[in-house]
mmCIF file of C-alpha atoms in Angstrom:
data_model
loop_
_atom_site.group_PDB
_atom_site.id
_atom_site.type_symbol
_atom_site.label_atom_id
_atom_site.label_comp_id
_atom_site.label_asym_id
_atom_site.label_seq_id
_atom_site.Cartn_x
_atom_site.Cartn_y
_atom_site.Cartn_z
ATOM 1 C CA TYR G 87 6.023 -0.831 -28.916
ATOM 2 C CA GLU G 88 2.881 -1.848 -30.831
ATOM 3 C CA MET G 89 1.708 -3.932 -27.850
ATOM 4 C CA LYS G 90 2.231 -0.993 -25.460
ATOM 5 C CA SER G 91 0.166 1.277 -27.681
ATOM 6 C CA LEU G 92 -2.712 -1.240 -27.582
ATOM 7 C CA ILE G 93 -2.698 -1.905 -23.829
ATOM 8 C CA PRO G 94 -4.896 1.127 -22.873
ATOM 9 C CA SER G 95 -7.655 -0.158 -25.178
ATOM 10 C CA ILE G 96 -7.727 -3.615 -23.545
ATOM 11 C CA SER G 97 -10.221 -4.014 -20.707
ATOM 12 C CA MET G 98 -8.797 -4.191 -17.196
ATOM 13 C CA ASN G 99 -10.771 -7.368 -16.488
ATOM 14 C CA TYR G 100 -9.095 -9.127 -19.407
ATOM 15 C CA LYS G 101 -5.611 -7.914 -18.411
ATOM 16 C CA LEU G 102 -6.253 -9.008 -14.834
ATOM 17 C CA LYS G 103 -7.474 -12.411 -16.004
ATOM 18 C CA ILE G 104 -4.307 -13.029 -18.055
ATOM 19 C CA PHE G 105 -2.088 -11.794 -15.208
ATOM 20 C CA THR G 106 -3.720 -13.930 -12.510
ATOM 21 C CA LYS G 107 -3.629 -16.992 -14.775
ATOM 22 C CA GLU G 108 0.141 -16.616 -15.135
ATOM 23 C CA ILE G 109 0.503 -16.175 -11.372
ATOM 24 C CA ALA G 110 -1.555 -19.314 -10.715
ATOM 25 C CA SER G 111 0.713 -21.337 -13.013
ATOM 26 C CA LYS G 112 3.657 -20.531 -10.715
ATOM 27 C CA SER G 113 1.816 -21.042 -7.425
ATOM 28 C CA ASN G 114 1.531 -24.031 -5.095
ATOM 29 C CA SER G 115 -0.571 -25.280 -2.176
ATOM 30 C CA ASN G 116 2.107 -25.235 0.523
ATOM 31 C CA ARG G 117 0.966 -23.240 3.559
ATOM 32 C CA HIS G 118 4.054 -22.251 5.510
ATOM 33 C CA HIS G 119 3.582 -21.958 9.290
ATOM 34 C CA LEU G 120 4.368 -18.565 10.833
ATOM 35 C CA THR G 121 4.464 -17.468 14.471
ATOM 36 C CA ILE G 122 4.031 -13.727 15.043
ATOM 37 C CA ASP G 123 3.942 -11.693 18.245
ATOM 38 C CA ARG G 124 1.359 -8.979 17.638
ATOM 39 C CA SER G 125 1.663 -7.693 21.196
ATOM 40 C CA LEU G 126 5.255 -6.571 20.529
ATOM 41 C CA ALA G 127 4.189 -4.807 17.345
ATOM 42 C CA TYR G 128 1.247 -3.106 19.052
ATOM 43 C CA ALA G 129 3.420 -1.981 21.949
ATOM 44 C CA PHE G 130 5.791 -0.292 19.520
ATOM 45 C CA ARG G 131 3.063 1.062 17.226
ATOM 46 C CA ASN G 132 1.171 2.608 20.134
ATOM 47 C CA ASN G 133 4.322 3.830 21.929
ATOM 48 C CA GLU G 134 3.580 1.549 24.873
ATOM 49 C CA GLN G 135 6.612 0.144 26.723
ATOM 50 C CA SER G 136 8.607 -0.301 23.509
ATOM 51 C CA ASN G 137 10.731 1.819 21.209
ATOM 52 C CA ASP G 138 12.244 -1.092 19.273
ATOM 53 C CA ILE G 139 11.412 -0.605 15.595
ATOM 54 C CA GLN G 140 12.526 -4.190 14.911
ATOM 55 C CA ASN G 141 9.348 -5.382 16.664
ATOM 56 C CA THR G 142 7.012 -4.347 13.843
ATOM 57 C CA ILE G 143 5.078 -7.132 12.167
ATOM 58 C CA ILE G 144 6.825 -6.440 8.856
ATOM 59 C CA SER G 145 10.192 -6.749 10.579
ATOM 60 C CA GLN G 146 9.115 -10.060 12.147
ATOM 61 C CA MET G 147 7.807 -11.269 8.779
ATOM 62 C CA THR G 148 11.050 -10.266 7.058
ATOM 63 C CA LYS G 149 13.002 -12.569 9.374
ATOM 64 C CA LEU G 150 10.658 -15.449 8.515
ATOM 65 C CA TYR G 151 10.663 -14.779 4.760
ATOM 66 C CA GLN G 152 13.738 -16.736 3.749
ATOM 67 C CA ASN G 153 12.535 -18.966 0.898
ATOM 68 C CA PRO G 154 10.124 -17.327 -1.593
ATOM 69 C CA SER G 155 8.910 -20.740 -2.819
ATOM 70 C CA GLU G 156 7.373 -21.311 0.626
ATOM 71 C CA PHE G 157 5.228 -18.182 0.173
ATOM 72 C CA ARG G 158 3.516 -18.935 -3.145
ATOM 73 C CA CYS G 159 0.404 -20.626 -1.795
ATOM 74 C CA LYS G 160 -2.706 -19.949 -3.875
ATOM 75 C CA GLY G 161 -6.152 -19.489 -2.367
ATOM 76 C CA ASP G 162 -7.352 -17.037 0.247
ATOM 77 C CA SER G 163 -5.246 -18.520 3.051
ATOM 78 C CA PRO G 164 -1.598 -17.910 2.091
ATOM 79 C CA PHE G 165 -0.016 -19.306 5.265
ATOM 80 C CA ARG G 166 -0.864 -20.891 8.609
ATOM 81 C CA VAL G 167 -0.536 -18.386 11.424
ATOM 82 C CA THR G 168 -0.133 -18.558 15.184
ATOM 83 C CA PHE G 169 -0.294 -15.317 17.143
ATOM 84 C CA LYS G 170 1.722 -15.600 20.355
ATOM 85 C CA LYS G 171 -0.253 -15.224 23.600
ATOM 86 C CA GLU G 172 -3.545 -15.238 21.639
ATOM 87 C CA ASN G 173 -6.224 -17.874 21.300
ATOM 88 C CA GLY G 174 -7.330 -18.825 17.817
ATOM 89 C CA VAL G 175 -6.887 -21.615 15.286
ATOM 90 C CA ASP G 176 -6.095 -20.484 11.757
ATOM 91 C CA ALA G 177 -8.553 -21.812 9.195
ATOM 92 C CA GLY G 178 -7.846 -18.811 6.990
ATOM 93 C CA GLY G 179 -8.970 -15.838 9.041
ATOM 94 C CA LEU G 180 -5.744 -15.344 10.986
ATOM 95 C CA SER G 181 -3.609 -15.370 7.844
ATOM 96 C CA ARG G 182 -5.879 -12.710 6.309
ATOM 97 C CA GLU G 183 -5.615 -10.671 9.497
ATOM 98 C CA LEU G 184 -1.825 -10.888 9.252
ATOM 99 C CA LEU G 185 -1.858 -9.468 5.710
ATOM 100 C CA THR G 186 -4.068 -6.621 6.891
ATOM 101 C CA GLU G 187 -1.707 -5.905 9.802
ATOM 102 C CA CYS G 188 1.223 -5.681 7.363
ATOM 103 C CA ALA G 189 -0.692 -3.326 5.063
ATOM 104 C CA ASN G 190 -1.621 -1.110 8.013
ATOM 105 C CA GLU G 191 2.038 -0.789 8.959
ATOM 106 C CA LEU G 192 2.834 0.201 5.368
ATOM 107 C CA SER G 193 0.631 3.260 5.743
ATOM 108 C CA ASN G 194 2.045 4.183 9.148
ATOM 109 C CA PRO G 195 5.209 6.366 9.040
ATOM 110 C CA HIS G 196 5.914 5.486 12.672
ATOM 111 C CA CYS G 197 6.798 1.940 11.563
ATOM 112 C CA GLY G 198 9.800 3.246 9.659
ATOM 113 C CA LEU G 199 9.329 2.180 6.026
ATOM 114 C CA VAL G 200 7.312 5.082 4.603
ATOM 115 C CA VAL G 201 6.899 8.831 4.883
ATOM 116 C CA PRO G 202 3.978 11.006 3.753
ATOM 117 C CA VAL G 203 4.346 12.491 0.278
ATOM 118 C CA PRO G 204 5.487 16.146 0.378
ATOM 119 C CA ASN G 205 2.051 17.305 -0.817
ATOM 120 C CA ALA G 206 0.553 15.813 2.359
ATOM 121 C CA ILE G 207 2.986 17.693 4.590
ATOM 122 C CA ARG G 208 2.361 21.007 2.809
ATOM 123 C CA GLU G 209 -1.364 20.343 2.244
ATOM 124 C CA VAL G 210 -1.284 21.133 -1.472
ATOM 125 C CA GLY G 211 -1.816 19.192 -4.691
ATOM 126 C CA GLU G 212 -2.815 15.595 -5.275
ATOM 127 C CA TYR G 213 -2.076 12.279 -3.524
ATOM 128 C CA ARG G 214 -2.134 13.832 -0.053
ATOM 129 C CA ASP G 215 -3.337 10.542 1.425
ATOM 130 C CA CYS G 216 -0.334 8.677 0.028
ATOM 131 C CA VAL G 217 3.036 7.544 1.369
ATOM 132 C CA ILE G 218 6.327 6.726 -0.352
ATOM 133 C CA PRO G 219 8.959 4.107 0.616
ATOM 134 C CA ILE G 220 11.612 6.098 2.472
ATOM 135 C CA SER G 221 13.174 4.275 5.424
ATOM 136 C CA SER G 222 13.882 5.592 8.886
ATOM 137 C CA PRO G 223 17.571 5.726 9.881
ATOM 138 C CA LEU G 224 16.562 3.342 12.703
ATOM 139 C CA ILE G 225 15.853 0.532 10.220
ATOM 140 C CA THR G 226 18.972 -1.632 10.147
ATOM 141 C CA ASN G 227 17.944 -3.953 7.303
ATOM 142 C CA PRO G 228 15.993 -1.821 4.794
ATOM 143 C CA GLN G 229 16.950 -3.966 1.803
ATOM 144 C CA GLN G 230 15.455 -7.124 3.301
ATOM 145 C CA GLN G 231 12.340 -5.351 4.585
ATOM 146 C CA TYR G 232 11.569 -3.703 1.238
ATOM 147 C CA LYS G 233 12.070 -7.034 -0.546
ATOM 148 C CA PHE G 234 9.500 -8.516 1.812
ATOM 149 C CA VAL G 235 7.166 -5.579 1.119
ATOM 150 C CA GLY G 236 7.379 -6.441 -2.580
ATOM 151 C CA ALA G 237 6.663 -10.087 -1.748
ATOM 152 C CA LEU G 238 3.709 -8.979 0.387
ATOM 153 C CA ILE G 239 2.187 -7.210 -2.624
ATOM 154 C CA ALA G 240 2.685 -10.386 -4.686
ATOM 155 C CA ILE G 241 1.015 -12.542 -2.012
ATOM 156 C CA VAL G 242 -1.945 -10.178 -1.777
ATOM 157 C CA ILE G 243 -2.422 -10.281 -5.560
ATOM 158 C CA ARG G 244 -2.001 -14.079 -5.799
ATOM 159 C CA CYS G 245 -4.593 -14.688 -3.096
ATOM 160 C CA ASP G 246 -6.980 -11.931 -4.240
ATOM 161 C CA LEU G 247 -6.873 -10.326 -0.807
ATOM 162 C CA PRO G 248 -6.449 -6.653 -1.798
ATOM 163 C CA GLN G 249 -5.196 -4.206 0.806
ATOM 164 C CA PRO G 250 -5.360 -0.400 0.989
ATOM 165 C CA PHE G 251 -1.757 0.241 -0.079
ATOM 166 C CA MET G 252 -1.503 4.032 -0.030
ATOM 167 C CA PHE G 253 1.092 4.447 -2.789
ATOM 168 C CA PRO G 254 1.011 7.109 -5.539
ATOM 169 C CA PRO G 255 1.258 6.090 -9.233
ATOM 170 C CA LEU G 256 5.062 6.405 -9.373
ATOM 171 C CA VAL G 257 5.383 3.356 -7.077
ATOM 172 C CA TRP G 258 3.192 1.124 -9.251
ATOM 173 C CA LYS G 259 4.890 2.347 -12.416
ATOM 174 C CA TYR G 260 8.323 1.471 -11.088
ATOM 175 C CA LEU G 261 7.173 -1.919 -9.814
ATOM 176 C CA LEU G 262 6.146 -2.645 -13.388
ATOM 177 C CA ASN G 263 9.652 -1.829 -14.667
ATOM 178 C CA GLU G 264 8.991 1.747 -15.760
ATOM 179 C CA GLU G 265 11.719 4.256 -14.948
ATOM 180 C CA LEU G 266 11.190 7.215 -12.646
ATOM 181 C CA VAL G 267 11.284 10.684 -14.202
ATOM 182 C CA ILE G 268 11.158 14.056 -12.523
ATOM 183 C CA ASP G 269 7.509 14.542 -13.536
ATOM 184 C CA ASP G 270 6.674 11.618 -11.211
ATOM 185 C CA ILE G 271 8.252 13.554 -8.333
ATOM 186 C CA PHE G 272 6.421 16.739 -9.348
ATOM 187 C CA GLU G 273 3.092 14.849 -9.010
ATOM 188 C CA ILE G 274 3.670 14.289 -5.287
ATOM 189 C CA ASP G 275 5.576 17.528 -4.560
ATOM 190 C CA ASN G 276 3.931 20.606 -6.059
ATOM 191 C CA CYS G 277 6.088 23.006 -4.066
ATOM 192 C CA TYR G 278 9.301 21.496 -5.436
ATOM 193 C CA GLN G 279 7.905 21.708 -8.962
ATOM 194 C CA GLN G 280 7.054 25.376 -8.472
ATOM 195 C CA THR G 281 10.546 26.092 -7.121
ATOM 196 C CA ILE G 282 12.236 24.475 -10.120
ATOM 197 C CA GLN G 283 9.920 26.236 -12.545
ATOM 198 C CA SER G 284 10.567 29.591 -10.839
ATOM 199 C CA ILE G 285 14.332 29.068 -11.168
ATOM 200 C CA GLN G 286 13.987 28.135 -14.835
ATOM 201 C CA ASN G 287 11.839 31.195 -15.528
ATOM 202 C CA ALA G 288 14.345 33.436 -13.751
ATOM 203 C CA MET G 289 17.162 32.004 -15.873
ATOM 204 C CA LYS G 290 15.322 33.133 -18.991
ATOM 205 C CA SER G 291 14.768 36.630 -17.646
ATOM 206 C CA ASP G 292 17.184 39.565 -17.691
ATOM 207 C CA ILE G 293 17.774 39.758 -13.930
ATOM 208 C CA THR G 294 21.394 39.964 -12.831
ATOM 209 C CA ASN G 295 23.322 37.279 -10.965
ATOM 210 C CA GLN G 296 23.112 39.291 -7.780
ATOM 211 C CA GLU G 297 19.360 39.729 -8.130
ATOM 212 C CA PHE G 298 19.015 35.979 -8.799
ATOM 213 C CA LYS G 299 21.016 35.088 -5.658
ATOM 214 C CA SER G 300 19.069 37.557 -3.581
ATOM 215 C CA GLN G 301 15.710 36.262 -4.810
ATOM 216 C CA PHE G 302 16.309 32.523 -4.273
ATOM 217 C CA GLN G 303 19.047 32.389 -1.607
ATOM 218 C CA LEU G 304 19.948 28.809 -2.557
ATOM 219 C CA THR G 305 23.033 26.708 -1.990
ATOM 220 C CA PHE G 306 24.011 23.277 -3.303
ATOM 221 C CA THR G 307 21.924 21.553 -0.624
ATOM 222 C CA ILE G 308 18.587 19.815 -0.498
ATOM 223 C CA VAL G 309 16.258 18.651 2.263
ATOM 224 C CA ASP G 310 15.656 14.891 2.036
ATOM 225 C CA SER G 311 12.391 13.102 2.812
ATOM 226 C CA ASN G 312 13.409 12.591 6.451
ATOM 227 C CA GLY G 313 13.845 16.356 6.884
ATOM 228 C CA GLN G 314 17.653 16.330 6.882
ATOM 229 C CA THR G 315 19.682 18.881 4.871
ATOM 230 C CA ARG G 316 22.092 17.140 2.477
ATOM 231 C CA ASP G 317 24.928 18.491 0.361
ATOM 232 C CA LEU G 318 24.540 17.951 -3.380
ATOM 233 C CA ILE G 319 28.282 18.484 -3.937
ATOM 234 C CA ASN G 320 31.284 18.656 -1.640
ATOM 235 C CA GLN G 321 30.798 21.564 0.794
ATOM 236 C CA GLY G 322 27.576 22.404 -1.039
ATOM 237 C CA SER G 323 26.226 24.474 1.840
ATOM 238 C CA THR G 324 28.987 27.066 1.234
ATOM 239 C CA ILE G 325 28.355 27.495 -2.516
ATOM 240 C CA SER G 326 25.607 29.883 -3.617
ATOM 241 C CA ILE G 327 23.394 29.304 -6.644
ATOM 242 C CA ASP G 328 23.400 31.952 -9.362
ATOM 243 C CA LYS G 329 22.529 32.046 -13.071
ATOM 244 C CA THR G 330 25.854 30.491 -14.026
ATOM 245 C CA ASN G 331 25.477 27.287 -12.018
ATOM 246 C CA CYS G 332 21.722 26.885 -11.521
ATOM 247 C CA ASN G 333 21.425 24.343 -14.363
ATOM 248 C CA GLN G 334 23.845 22.127 -12.464
ATOM 249 C CA TYR G 335 21.832 22.669 -9.287
ATOM 250 C CA ILE G 336 18.574 21.638 -11.001
ATOM 251 C CA LEU G 337 20.193 18.527 -12.493
ATOM 252 C CA LEU G 338 21.707 17.401 -9.184
ATOM 253 C CA SER G 339 18.586 18.253 -7.230
ATOM 254 C CA ASN G 340 16.330 16.295 -9.584
ATOM 255 C CA GLN G 341 18.699 13.325 -9.525
ATOM 256 C CA PHE G 342 18.717 13.345 -5.730
ATOM 257 C CA ARG G 343 14.918 13.408 -5.482
ATOM 258 C CA ILE G 344 14.615 10.467 -7.876
ATOM 259 C CA ASN G 345 17.444 8.395 -6.415
ATOM 260 C CA GLU G 346 16.414 8.680 -2.761
ATOM 261 C CA ILE G 347 13.286 6.637 -3.497
ATOM 262 C CA LYS G 348 14.570 4.581 -6.445
ATOM 263 C CA GLN G 349 16.738 2.141 -4.470
ATOM 264 C CA ASN G 350 13.946 1.191 -2.099
ATOM 265 C CA LEU G 351 11.579 0.735 -5.037
ATOM 266 C CA ALA G 352 14.169 -1.462 -6.762
ATOM 267 C CA TRP G 353 14.248 -3.770 -3.734
ATOM 268 C CA MET G 354 10.451 -3.864 -3.638
ATOM 269 C CA ARG G 355 10.312 -4.694 -7.348
ATOM 270 C CA LYS G 356 12.836 -7.508 -6.942
ATOM 271 C CA GLY G 357 10.923 -8.942 -3.996
ATOM 272 C CA MET G 358 7.600 -8.818 -5.836
ATOM 273 C CA TRP G 359 8.655 -10.462 -9.111
ATOM 274 C CA THR G 360 10.819 -13.028 -7.294
ATOM 275 C CA ASN G 361 7.773 -14.081 -5.306
ATOM 276 C CA PHE G 362 5.646 -14.198 -8.458
ATOM 277 C CA ASN G 363 8.452 -16.175 -10.132
ATOM 278 C CA LEU G 364 7.534 -14.303 -13.320
ATOM 279 C CA ILE G 365 8.786 -11.615 -15.641
ATOM 280 C CA PRO G 366 6.274 -8.747 -16.044
ATOM 281 C CA PRO G 367 3.656 -9.761 -18.656
ATOM 282 C CA SER G 368 3.653 -7.496 -21.706
ATOM 283 C CA ILE G 369 -0.110 -7.020 -21.410
ATOM 284 C CA LEU G 370 0.100 -5.599 -17.877
ATOM 285 C CA ASP G 371 -0.042 -1.880 -17.094
ATOM 286 C CA TRP G 372 0.534 -0.100 -13.805
ATOM 287 C CA SER G 373 -3.133 0.708 -13.142
ATOM 288 C CA THR G 374 -4.078 -2.993 -13.450
ATOM 289 C CA LEU G 375 -1.233 -3.909 -11.089
ATOM 290 C CA GLN G 376 -2.472 -1.330 -8.603
ATOM 291 C CA PHE G 377 -6.054 -2.593 -8.880
ATOM 292 C CA ALA G 378 -4.944 -6.201 -8.377
ATOM 293 C CA ALA G 379 -3.181 -5.177 -5.146
ATOM 294 C CA SER G 380 -5.633 -2.612 -3.794
ATOM 295 C CA ALA G 381 -8.967 -3.030 -5.659
ATOM 296 C CA HIS G 382 -11.464 -0.199 -5.334
ATOM 297 C CA ASP G 383 -11.428 2.053 -2.277
ATOM 298 C CA ASP G 384 -15.174 2.631 -2.666
ATOM 299 C CA ILE G 385 -17.161 -0.077 -0.855
ATOM 300 C CA THR G 386 -20.696 0.484 -2.106
ATOM 301 C CA ILE G 387 -23.923 -1.006 -0.812
ATOM 302 C CA ASP G 388 -24.626 -2.415 -4.283
ATOM 303 C CA ALA G 389 -21.263 -4.206 -4.271
ATOM 304 C CA LEU G 390 -21.920 -5.600 -0.792
ATOM 305 C CA LYS G 391 -25.408 -6.792 -1.760
ATOM 306 C CA LYS G 392 -23.984 -8.760 -4.691
ATOM 307 C CA ILE G 393 -21.706 -10.830 -2.488
ATOM 308 C CA THR G 394 -23.754 -11.220 0.724
ATOM 309 C CA ARG G 395 -26.111 -14.052 1.550
ATOM 310 C CA PHE G 396 -28.316 -14.418 4.610
ATOM 311 C CA LYS G 397 -28.841 -17.631 6.540
ATOM 312 C CA ASN G 398 -31.837 -17.884 8.877
ATOM 313 C CA VAL G 399 -32.080 -14.105 9.216
ATOM 314 C CA PRO G 400 -35.687 -12.730 9.245
ATOM 315 C CA PRO G 401 -36.616 -10.118 6.583
ATOM 316 C CA ASP G 402 -37.030 -7.332 9.155
ATOM 317 C CA GLN G 403 -33.484 -7.987 10.440
ATOM 318 C CA ILE G 404 -32.110 -8.034 6.888
ATOM 319 C CA ALA G 405 -33.661 -4.589 6.376
ATOM 320 C CA ILE G 406 -32.023 -3.344 9.588
ATOM 321 C CA PHE G 407 -28.659 -4.773 8.475
ATOM 322 C CA TRP G 408 -28.704 -2.842 5.189
ATOM 323 C CA LYS G 409 -29.889 0.374 6.810
ATOM 324 C CA VAL G 410 -26.941 0.223 9.236
ATOM 325 C CA LEU G 411 -24.427 -0.521 6.452
ATOM 326 C CA ALA G 412 -25.891 2.319 4.365
ATOM 327 C CA SER G 413 -25.344 4.704 7.288
ATOM 328 C CA PHE G 414 -21.653 3.776 7.524
ATOM 329 C CA ASN G 415 -18.947 5.855 5.872
ATOM 330 C CA GLN G 416 -16.227 4.167 3.814
ATOM 331 C CA GLN G 417 -13.900 3.720 6.798
ATOM 332 C CA GLU G 418 -16.639 2.086 8.850
ATOM 333 C CA ARG G 419 -17.565 -0.288 5.997
ATOM 334 C CA SER G 420 -13.896 -1.165 5.653
ATOM 335 C CA GLU G 421 -13.713 -1.908 9.384
ATOM 336 C CA PHE G 422 -16.882 -4.013 9.118
ATOM 337 C CA LEU G 423 -15.259 -6.092 6.365
ATOM 338 C CA ARG G 424 -12.115 -6.532 8.431
ATOM 339 C CA TYR G 425 -14.129 -7.629 11.463
ATOM 340 C CA THR G 426 -16.008 -10.160 9.349
ATOM 341 C CA THR G 427 -13.392 -11.420 6.878
ATOM 342 C CA GLY G 428 -9.975 -10.335 8.177
ATOM 343 C CA VAL G 429 -9.387 -8.000 5.213
ATOM 344 C CA SER G 430 -10.590 -4.442 4.765
ATOM 345 C CA GLN G 431 -11.125 -4.405 0.971
ATOM 346 C CA LEU G 432 -13.416 -6.325 -1.355
ATOM 347 C CA PRO G 433 -11.544 -8.897 -3.469
ATOM 348 C CA THR G 434 -11.202 -8.039 -7.155
ATOM 349 C CA LYS G 435 -13.287 -11.067 -8.160
ATOM 350 C CA CYS G 436 -15.773 -11.011 -5.275
ATOM 351 C CA GLN G 437 -18.707 -10.052 -7.512
ATOM 352 C CA GLN G 438 -18.338 -13.390 -9.279
ATOM 353 C CA SER G 439 -19.284 -15.193 -6.064
ATOM 354 C CA ASP G 440 -22.675 -15.060 -4.366
ATOM 355 C CA HIS G 441 -21.242 -16.488 -1.167
ATOM 356 C CA TYR G 442 -18.285 -14.303 -0.244
ATOM 357 C CA LEU G 443 -19.948 -12.940 2.902
ATOM 358 C CA THR G 444 -22.498 -14.810 5.020
ATOM 359 C CA VAL G 445 -24.758 -13.193 7.616
ATOM 360 C CA ASP G 446 -26.414 -15.661 9.981
ATOM 361 C CA ASN G 447 -28.494 -15.477 13.143
ATOM 362 C CA LYS G 448 -26.956 -15.229 16.614
ATOM 363 C CA VAL G 449 -29.037 -16.042 19.676
ATOM 364 C CA GLY G 450 -29.752 -12.932 21.728
ATOM 365 C CA THR G 451 -31.356 -9.514 21.443
ATOM 366 C CA ASP G 452 -29.588 -6.130 21.236
ATOM 367 C CA ILE G 453 -26.194 -7.618 22.052
ATOM 368 C CA ILE G 454 -22.790 -7.346 20.392
ATOM 369 C CA PRO G 455 -22.571 -9.241 17.064
ATOM 370 C CA GLY G 456 -19.889 -11.850 16.436
ATOM 371 C CA SER G 457 -17.855 -13.043 13.481
ATOM 372 C CA SER G 458 -15.862 -15.988 12.153
ATOM 373 C CA THR G 459 -13.203 -14.500 9.934
ATOM 374 C CA CYS G 460 -12.031 -17.935 8.776
ATOM 375 C CA PHE G 461 -15.406 -18.445 7.086
ATOM 376 C CA ASN G 462 -16.312 -14.811 6.265
ATOM 377 C CA GLU G 463 -19.312 -15.010 8.588
ATOM 378 C CA PHE G 464 -21.077 -12.217 10.498
ATOM 379 C CA HIS G 465 -23.225 -13.450 13.397
ATOM 380 C CA MET G 466 -26.103 -11.017 13.822
ATOM 381 C CA PRO G 467 -28.343 -11.026 16.914
ATOM 382 C CA THR G 468 -31.897 -9.749 16.831
ATOM 383 C CA PHE G 469 -32.072 -5.962 17.028
ATOM 384 C CA THR G 470 -35.149 -4.085 18.167
ATOM 385 C CA SER G 471 -34.251 -0.975 16.136
ATOM 386 C CA VAL G 472 -31.770 0.417 13.638
ATOM 387 C CA GLN G 473 -30.389 2.626 16.416
ATOM 388 C CA LYS G 474 -29.667 -0.407 18.612
ATOM 389 C CA ALA G 475 -27.995 -2.176 15.691
#
């Protein structure tokens, strides 16, 4: 208890340093070889000639993830990857691309492992850009896939290859062994919170049972995160809620909302800590865990300048480069990073390295730039203007 009370006063950098040191002690240098068919995943993701949800990259990865000890490679190249029907030799870039592909699927409800938070659907409250782990009925092996998702988060943290995981705080809290409470659900579902509070206020008032039933028109049912109406008790749809049984309704309703996400989170948690081969360090808090996995969303020009070096690029072209990057929004800077490095976020420790990103000169004028994601290199031709660049 005393340690928990001190954790907020400890700097995140120190907590992250201790955490990553423990992870490194349980890591190895074995790069497992993986063969993935991105064309199948793209065909399903884009609704082109495929409706087989088992073709997603996460589903393919789940089938390959059989021995966690083979997926504990340290460094920024966690495995050796071959993409079917694609040219490319993996010197690190392809494995980083694969992690980014997995993270993209984890923010895409079409891929069957997540749904938008209720606040996003109703366009109210916070965390509207977030998703929660609720599986589609079409997923036949949710337990295995969510365990791999947990392992994916562990791999990303071990290799310092943060990804834009769009999870609200309740996910990170549970992954760190905290229990879910109804206030966590209220954070992502303002309308549900208001409904429960309205019922509780009505219970305290002097309205009659009939007036209560007429006002709320509720039965012992609830709509789950896939939009299906579910009975909370046997034949719940035939039993009306009034002042005599509304406490039971609130209790059952709250339990349902917590439990429908809790099992999937439990599988994710097991997959993550099994891959780490650790028990959660006492110094770790959920916000540090989230930062280790996702880093900062804000990709600033100052941050990019600290980790970029130029090789044989004239000063006037360097000026053009920074003017173009400054004109980009956050999504465009993220896409630039992915094109150049294979990942769309800056690593948590990237500011400690002057050589994370290299910009060199490509022969040609006003042509398309190139990149070598294996070496974090951007090949910049000569541009005659900022507009051309």
